[in-house]
MMTF fields as JSON, N, C-alpha, C and O atoms, coordinates in Angstrom:
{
  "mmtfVersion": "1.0.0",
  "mmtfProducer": "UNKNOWN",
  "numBonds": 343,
  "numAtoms": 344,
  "numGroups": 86,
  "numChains": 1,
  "numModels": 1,
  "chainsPerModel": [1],
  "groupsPerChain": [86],
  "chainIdList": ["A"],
  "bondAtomList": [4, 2, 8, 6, 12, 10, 16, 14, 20, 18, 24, 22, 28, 26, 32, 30, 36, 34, 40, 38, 44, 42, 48, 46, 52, 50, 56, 54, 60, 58, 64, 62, 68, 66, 72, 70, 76, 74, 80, 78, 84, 82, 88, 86, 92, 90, 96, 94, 100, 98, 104, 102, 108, 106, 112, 110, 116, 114, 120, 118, 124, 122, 128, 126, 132, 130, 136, 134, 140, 138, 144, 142, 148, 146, 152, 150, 156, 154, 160, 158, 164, 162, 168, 166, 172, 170, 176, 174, 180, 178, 184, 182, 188, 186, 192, 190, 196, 194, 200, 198, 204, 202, 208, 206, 212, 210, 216, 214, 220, 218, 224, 222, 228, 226, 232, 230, 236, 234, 240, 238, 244, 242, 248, 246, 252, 250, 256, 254, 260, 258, 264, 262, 268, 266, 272, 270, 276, 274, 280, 278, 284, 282, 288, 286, 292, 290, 296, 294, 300, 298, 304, 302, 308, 306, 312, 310, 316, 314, 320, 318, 324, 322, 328, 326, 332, 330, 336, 334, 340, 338],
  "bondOrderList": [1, 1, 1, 1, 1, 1, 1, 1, 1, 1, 1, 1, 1, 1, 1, 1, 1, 1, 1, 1, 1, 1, 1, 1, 1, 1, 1, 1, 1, 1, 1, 1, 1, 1, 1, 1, 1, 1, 1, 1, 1, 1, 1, 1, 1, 1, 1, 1, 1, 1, 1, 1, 1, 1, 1, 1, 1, 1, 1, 1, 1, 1, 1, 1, 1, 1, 1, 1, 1, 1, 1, 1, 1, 1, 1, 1, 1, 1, 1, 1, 1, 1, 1, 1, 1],
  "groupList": [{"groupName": "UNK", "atomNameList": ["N", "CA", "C", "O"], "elementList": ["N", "C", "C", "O"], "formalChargeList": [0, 0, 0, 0], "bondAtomList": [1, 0, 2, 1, 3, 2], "bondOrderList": [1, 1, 2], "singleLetterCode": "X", "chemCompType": "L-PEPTIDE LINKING"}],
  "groupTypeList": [0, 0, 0, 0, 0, 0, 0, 0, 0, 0, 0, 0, 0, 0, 0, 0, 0, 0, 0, 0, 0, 0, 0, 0, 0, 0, 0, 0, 0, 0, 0, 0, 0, 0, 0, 0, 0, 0, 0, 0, 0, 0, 0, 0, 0, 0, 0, 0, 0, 0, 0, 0, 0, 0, 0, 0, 0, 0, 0, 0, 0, 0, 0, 0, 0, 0, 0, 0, 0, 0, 0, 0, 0, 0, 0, 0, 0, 0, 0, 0, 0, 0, 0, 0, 0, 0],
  "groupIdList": [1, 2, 3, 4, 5, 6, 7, 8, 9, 10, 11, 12, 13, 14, 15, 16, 17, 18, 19, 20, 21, 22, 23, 24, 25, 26, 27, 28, 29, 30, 31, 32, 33, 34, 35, 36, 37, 38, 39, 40, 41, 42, 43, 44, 45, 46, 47, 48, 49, 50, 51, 52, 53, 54, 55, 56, 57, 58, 59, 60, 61, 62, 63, 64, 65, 66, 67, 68, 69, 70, 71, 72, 73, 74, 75, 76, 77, 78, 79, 80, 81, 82, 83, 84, 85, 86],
  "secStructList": [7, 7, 7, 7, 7, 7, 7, 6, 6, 1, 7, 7, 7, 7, 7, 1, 1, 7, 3, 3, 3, 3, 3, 7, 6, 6, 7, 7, 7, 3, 3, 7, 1, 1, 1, 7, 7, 1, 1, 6, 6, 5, 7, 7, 1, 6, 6, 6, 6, 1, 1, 7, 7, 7, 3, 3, 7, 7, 7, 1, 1, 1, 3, 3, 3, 3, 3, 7, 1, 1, 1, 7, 7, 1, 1, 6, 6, 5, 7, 7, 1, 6, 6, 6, 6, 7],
  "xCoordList": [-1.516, -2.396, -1.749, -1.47, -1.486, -1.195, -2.38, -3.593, -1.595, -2.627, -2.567, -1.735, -4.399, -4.472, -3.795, -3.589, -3.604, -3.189, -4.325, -5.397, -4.238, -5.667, -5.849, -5.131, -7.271, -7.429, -6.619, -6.311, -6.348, -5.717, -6.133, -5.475, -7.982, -8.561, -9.123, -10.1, -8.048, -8.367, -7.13, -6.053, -7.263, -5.84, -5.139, -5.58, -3.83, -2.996, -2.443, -1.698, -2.525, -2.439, -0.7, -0.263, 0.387, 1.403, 1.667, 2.019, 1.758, 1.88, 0.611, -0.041, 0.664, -0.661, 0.163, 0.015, 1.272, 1.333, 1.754, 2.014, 1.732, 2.076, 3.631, 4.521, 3.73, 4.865, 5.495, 4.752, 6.505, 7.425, 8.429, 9.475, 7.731, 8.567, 9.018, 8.159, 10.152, 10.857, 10.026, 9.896, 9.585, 8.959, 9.472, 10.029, 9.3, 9.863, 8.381, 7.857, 8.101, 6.935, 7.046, 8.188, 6.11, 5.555, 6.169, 5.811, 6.803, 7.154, 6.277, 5.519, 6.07, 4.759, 5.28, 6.39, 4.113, 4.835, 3.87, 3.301, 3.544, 2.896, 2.682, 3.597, 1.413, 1.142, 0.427, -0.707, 1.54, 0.588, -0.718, -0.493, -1.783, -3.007, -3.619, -4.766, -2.816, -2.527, -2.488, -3.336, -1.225, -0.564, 0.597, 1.331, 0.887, 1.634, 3.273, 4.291, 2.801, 4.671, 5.757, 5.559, 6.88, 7.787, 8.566, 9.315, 8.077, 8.824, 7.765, 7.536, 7.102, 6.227, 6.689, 7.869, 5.968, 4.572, 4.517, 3.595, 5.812, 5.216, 5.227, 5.853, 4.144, 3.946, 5.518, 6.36, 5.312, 6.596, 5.709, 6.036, 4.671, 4.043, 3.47, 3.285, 3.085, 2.705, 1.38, 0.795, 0.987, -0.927, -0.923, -1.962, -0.028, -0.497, -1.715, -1.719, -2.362, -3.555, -4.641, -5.708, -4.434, -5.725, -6.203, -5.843, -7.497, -8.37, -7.776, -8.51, -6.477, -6.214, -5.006, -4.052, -5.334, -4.225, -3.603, -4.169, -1.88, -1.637, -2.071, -2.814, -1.494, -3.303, -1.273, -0.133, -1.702, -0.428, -0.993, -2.159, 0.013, -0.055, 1.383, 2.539, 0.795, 2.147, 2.035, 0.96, 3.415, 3.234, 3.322, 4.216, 2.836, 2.07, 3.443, 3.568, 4.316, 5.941, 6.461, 6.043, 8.097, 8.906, 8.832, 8.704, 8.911, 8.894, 8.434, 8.288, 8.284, 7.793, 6.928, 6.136, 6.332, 4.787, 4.343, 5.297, 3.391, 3.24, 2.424, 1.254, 2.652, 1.455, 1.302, 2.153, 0.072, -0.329, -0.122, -0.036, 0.035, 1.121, -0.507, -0.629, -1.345, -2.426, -3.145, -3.642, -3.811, -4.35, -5.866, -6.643, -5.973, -7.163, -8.014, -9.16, -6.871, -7.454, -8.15, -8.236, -8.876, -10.162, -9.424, -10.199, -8.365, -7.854, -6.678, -5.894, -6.678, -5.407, -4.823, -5.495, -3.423, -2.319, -2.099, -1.867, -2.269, -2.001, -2.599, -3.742, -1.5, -2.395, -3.514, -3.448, -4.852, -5.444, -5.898, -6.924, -4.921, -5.312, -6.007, -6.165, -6.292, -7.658, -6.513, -6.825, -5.243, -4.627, -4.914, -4.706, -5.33, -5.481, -5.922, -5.496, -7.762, -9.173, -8.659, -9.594, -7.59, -7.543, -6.956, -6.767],
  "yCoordList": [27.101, 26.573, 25.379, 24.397, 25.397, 23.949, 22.923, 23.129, 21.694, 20.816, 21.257, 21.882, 20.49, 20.754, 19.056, 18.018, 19.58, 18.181, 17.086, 17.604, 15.793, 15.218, 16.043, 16.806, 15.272, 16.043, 14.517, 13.639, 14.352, 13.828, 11.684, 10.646, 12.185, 11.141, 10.444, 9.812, 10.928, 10.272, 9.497, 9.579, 8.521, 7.851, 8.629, 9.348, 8.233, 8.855, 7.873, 7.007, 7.752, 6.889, 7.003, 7.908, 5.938, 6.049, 5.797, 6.879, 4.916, 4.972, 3.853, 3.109, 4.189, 3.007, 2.051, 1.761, 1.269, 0.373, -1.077, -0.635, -2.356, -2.88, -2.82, -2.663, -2.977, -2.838, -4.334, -5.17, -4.649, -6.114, -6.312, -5.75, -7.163, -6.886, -8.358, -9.235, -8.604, -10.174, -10.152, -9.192, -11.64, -11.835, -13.044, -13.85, -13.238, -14.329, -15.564, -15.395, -16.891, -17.587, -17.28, -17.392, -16.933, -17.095, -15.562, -15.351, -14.915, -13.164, -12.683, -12.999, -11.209, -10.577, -9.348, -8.906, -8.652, -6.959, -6.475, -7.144, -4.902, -4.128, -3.28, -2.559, -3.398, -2.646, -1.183, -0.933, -0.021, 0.8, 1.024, 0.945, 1.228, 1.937, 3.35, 3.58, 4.172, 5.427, 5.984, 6.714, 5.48, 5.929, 6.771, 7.028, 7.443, 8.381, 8.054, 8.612, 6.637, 6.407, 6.469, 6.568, 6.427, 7.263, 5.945, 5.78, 5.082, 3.609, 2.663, 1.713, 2.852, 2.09, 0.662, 0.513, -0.247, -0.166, -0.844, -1.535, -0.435, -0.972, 0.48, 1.456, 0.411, 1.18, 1.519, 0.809, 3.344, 3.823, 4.944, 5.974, 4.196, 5.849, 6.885, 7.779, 6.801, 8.173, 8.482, 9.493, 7.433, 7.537, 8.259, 8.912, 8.427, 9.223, 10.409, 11.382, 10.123, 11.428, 11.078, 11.693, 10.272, 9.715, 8.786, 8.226, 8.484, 7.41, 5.914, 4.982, 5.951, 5.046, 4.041, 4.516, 2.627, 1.686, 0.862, 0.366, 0.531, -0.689, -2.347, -2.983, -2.602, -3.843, -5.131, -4.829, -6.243, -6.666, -7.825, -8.141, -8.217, -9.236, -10.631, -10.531, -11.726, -12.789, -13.325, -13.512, -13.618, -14.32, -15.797, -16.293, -16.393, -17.798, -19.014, -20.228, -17.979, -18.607, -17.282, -16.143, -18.082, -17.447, -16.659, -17.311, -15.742, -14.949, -13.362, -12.489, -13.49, -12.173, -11.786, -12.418, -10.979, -10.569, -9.58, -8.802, -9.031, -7.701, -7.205, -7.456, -6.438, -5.459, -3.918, -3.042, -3.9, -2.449, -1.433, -1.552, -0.156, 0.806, 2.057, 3.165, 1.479, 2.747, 2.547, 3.657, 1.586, 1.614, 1.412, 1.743, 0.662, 0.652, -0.265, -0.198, -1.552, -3.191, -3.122, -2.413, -4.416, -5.255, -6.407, -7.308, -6.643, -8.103, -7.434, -8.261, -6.057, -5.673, -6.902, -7.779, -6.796, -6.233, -5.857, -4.79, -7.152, -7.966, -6.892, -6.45, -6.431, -6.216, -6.517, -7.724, -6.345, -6.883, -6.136, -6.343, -5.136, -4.754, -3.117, -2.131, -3.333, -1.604, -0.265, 0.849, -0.712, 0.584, 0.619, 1.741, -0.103, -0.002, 0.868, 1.527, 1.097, 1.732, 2.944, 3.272, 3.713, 5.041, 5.868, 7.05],
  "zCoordList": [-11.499, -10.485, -9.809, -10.497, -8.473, -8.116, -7.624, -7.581, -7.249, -7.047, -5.856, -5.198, -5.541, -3.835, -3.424, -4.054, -1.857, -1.277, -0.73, -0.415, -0.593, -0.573, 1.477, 2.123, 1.806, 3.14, 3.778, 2.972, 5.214, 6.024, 5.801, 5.868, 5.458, 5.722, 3.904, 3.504, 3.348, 2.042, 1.42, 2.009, -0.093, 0.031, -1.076, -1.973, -0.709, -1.324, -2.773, -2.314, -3.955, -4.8, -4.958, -5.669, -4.186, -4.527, -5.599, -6.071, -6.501, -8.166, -8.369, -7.636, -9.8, -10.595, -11.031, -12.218, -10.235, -11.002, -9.397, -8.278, -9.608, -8.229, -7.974, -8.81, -6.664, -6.161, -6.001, -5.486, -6.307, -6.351, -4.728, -4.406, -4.096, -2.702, -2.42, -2.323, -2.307, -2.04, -0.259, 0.501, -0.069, 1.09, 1.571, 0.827, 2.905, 3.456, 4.391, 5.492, 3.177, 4.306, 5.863, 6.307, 6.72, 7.695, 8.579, 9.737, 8.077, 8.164, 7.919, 7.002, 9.176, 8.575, 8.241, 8.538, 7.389, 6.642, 7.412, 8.274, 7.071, 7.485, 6.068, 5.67, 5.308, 4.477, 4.346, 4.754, 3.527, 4.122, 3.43, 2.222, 3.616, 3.2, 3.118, 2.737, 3.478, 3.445, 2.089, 1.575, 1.491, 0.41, 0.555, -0.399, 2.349, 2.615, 2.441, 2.031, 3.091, 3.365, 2.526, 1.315, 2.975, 2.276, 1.722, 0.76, 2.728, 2.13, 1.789, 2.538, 0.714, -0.121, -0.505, -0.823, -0.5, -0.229, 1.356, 1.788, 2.124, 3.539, 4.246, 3.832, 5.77, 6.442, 7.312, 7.863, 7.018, 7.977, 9.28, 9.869, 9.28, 10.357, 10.21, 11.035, 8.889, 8.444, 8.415, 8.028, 8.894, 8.675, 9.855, 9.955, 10.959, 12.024, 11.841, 11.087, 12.455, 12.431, 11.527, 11.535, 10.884, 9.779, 10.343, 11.378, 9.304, 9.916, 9.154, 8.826, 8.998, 8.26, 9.184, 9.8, 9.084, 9.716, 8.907, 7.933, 9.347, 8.072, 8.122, 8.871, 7.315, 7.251, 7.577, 7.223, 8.234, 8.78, 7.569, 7.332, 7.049, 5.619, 5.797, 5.385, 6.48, 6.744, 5.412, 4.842, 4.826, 3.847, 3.678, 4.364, 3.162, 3.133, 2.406, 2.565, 1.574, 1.053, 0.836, 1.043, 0.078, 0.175, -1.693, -2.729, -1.62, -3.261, -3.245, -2.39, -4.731, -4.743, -4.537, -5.236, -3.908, -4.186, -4.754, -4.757, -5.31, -6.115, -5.408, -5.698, -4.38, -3.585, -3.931, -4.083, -3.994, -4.877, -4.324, -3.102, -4.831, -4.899, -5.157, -4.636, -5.942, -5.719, -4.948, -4.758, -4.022, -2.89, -2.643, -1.748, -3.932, -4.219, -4.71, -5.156, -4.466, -4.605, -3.591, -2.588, -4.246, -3.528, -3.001, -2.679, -2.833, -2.736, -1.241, -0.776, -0.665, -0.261, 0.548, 1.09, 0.526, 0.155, -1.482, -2.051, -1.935, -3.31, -4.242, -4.123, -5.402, -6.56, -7.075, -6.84, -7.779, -8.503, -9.644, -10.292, -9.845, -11.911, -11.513, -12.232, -10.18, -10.61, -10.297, -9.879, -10.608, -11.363, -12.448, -12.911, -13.184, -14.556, -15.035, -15.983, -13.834, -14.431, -13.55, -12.82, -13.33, -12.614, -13.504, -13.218]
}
């Protein structure tokens, strides 16, 4: 049996765990919210056709940040643990 694919307008859980992205203060990213993109965890275009946009995230200093990778924080960009409960 295979899996089905999600429909266009649902998210795609890229992994359950956060993603570690070196950032630069006062640079902005583009996070995707999709789950589609191919270059996680920033937006490459792929939400095309969904009801989904990337959420633009400047960072506040210079470091790491851990932005989540299943798509399903309350805090987005930023990790906050609810890969845990999936």
């Amino acid at each position: 049996m295979s899996e089905q694919s999600p429909s266009r307008d649902e998210v795609v859980v890229a992994q359950k765990s956060p993603i570690p992205v070196e950032v630069e203060a006062g640079k902005t990213y583009y996070w995707c919210s999709c789950g589609r993109s191919k270059s996680q965890p920033l937006c490459d275009g792929s939400h095309q056709g969904t009801s989904f946009e990337p959420l633009a995230y400047t960072a506040k200093k210079t470091e790491t940040a851990y932005l989540c990778g299943c798509k399903k924080t309350f805090h987005a960009p930023l990790c906050d643990g609810t890969h845990q409960s999936l």
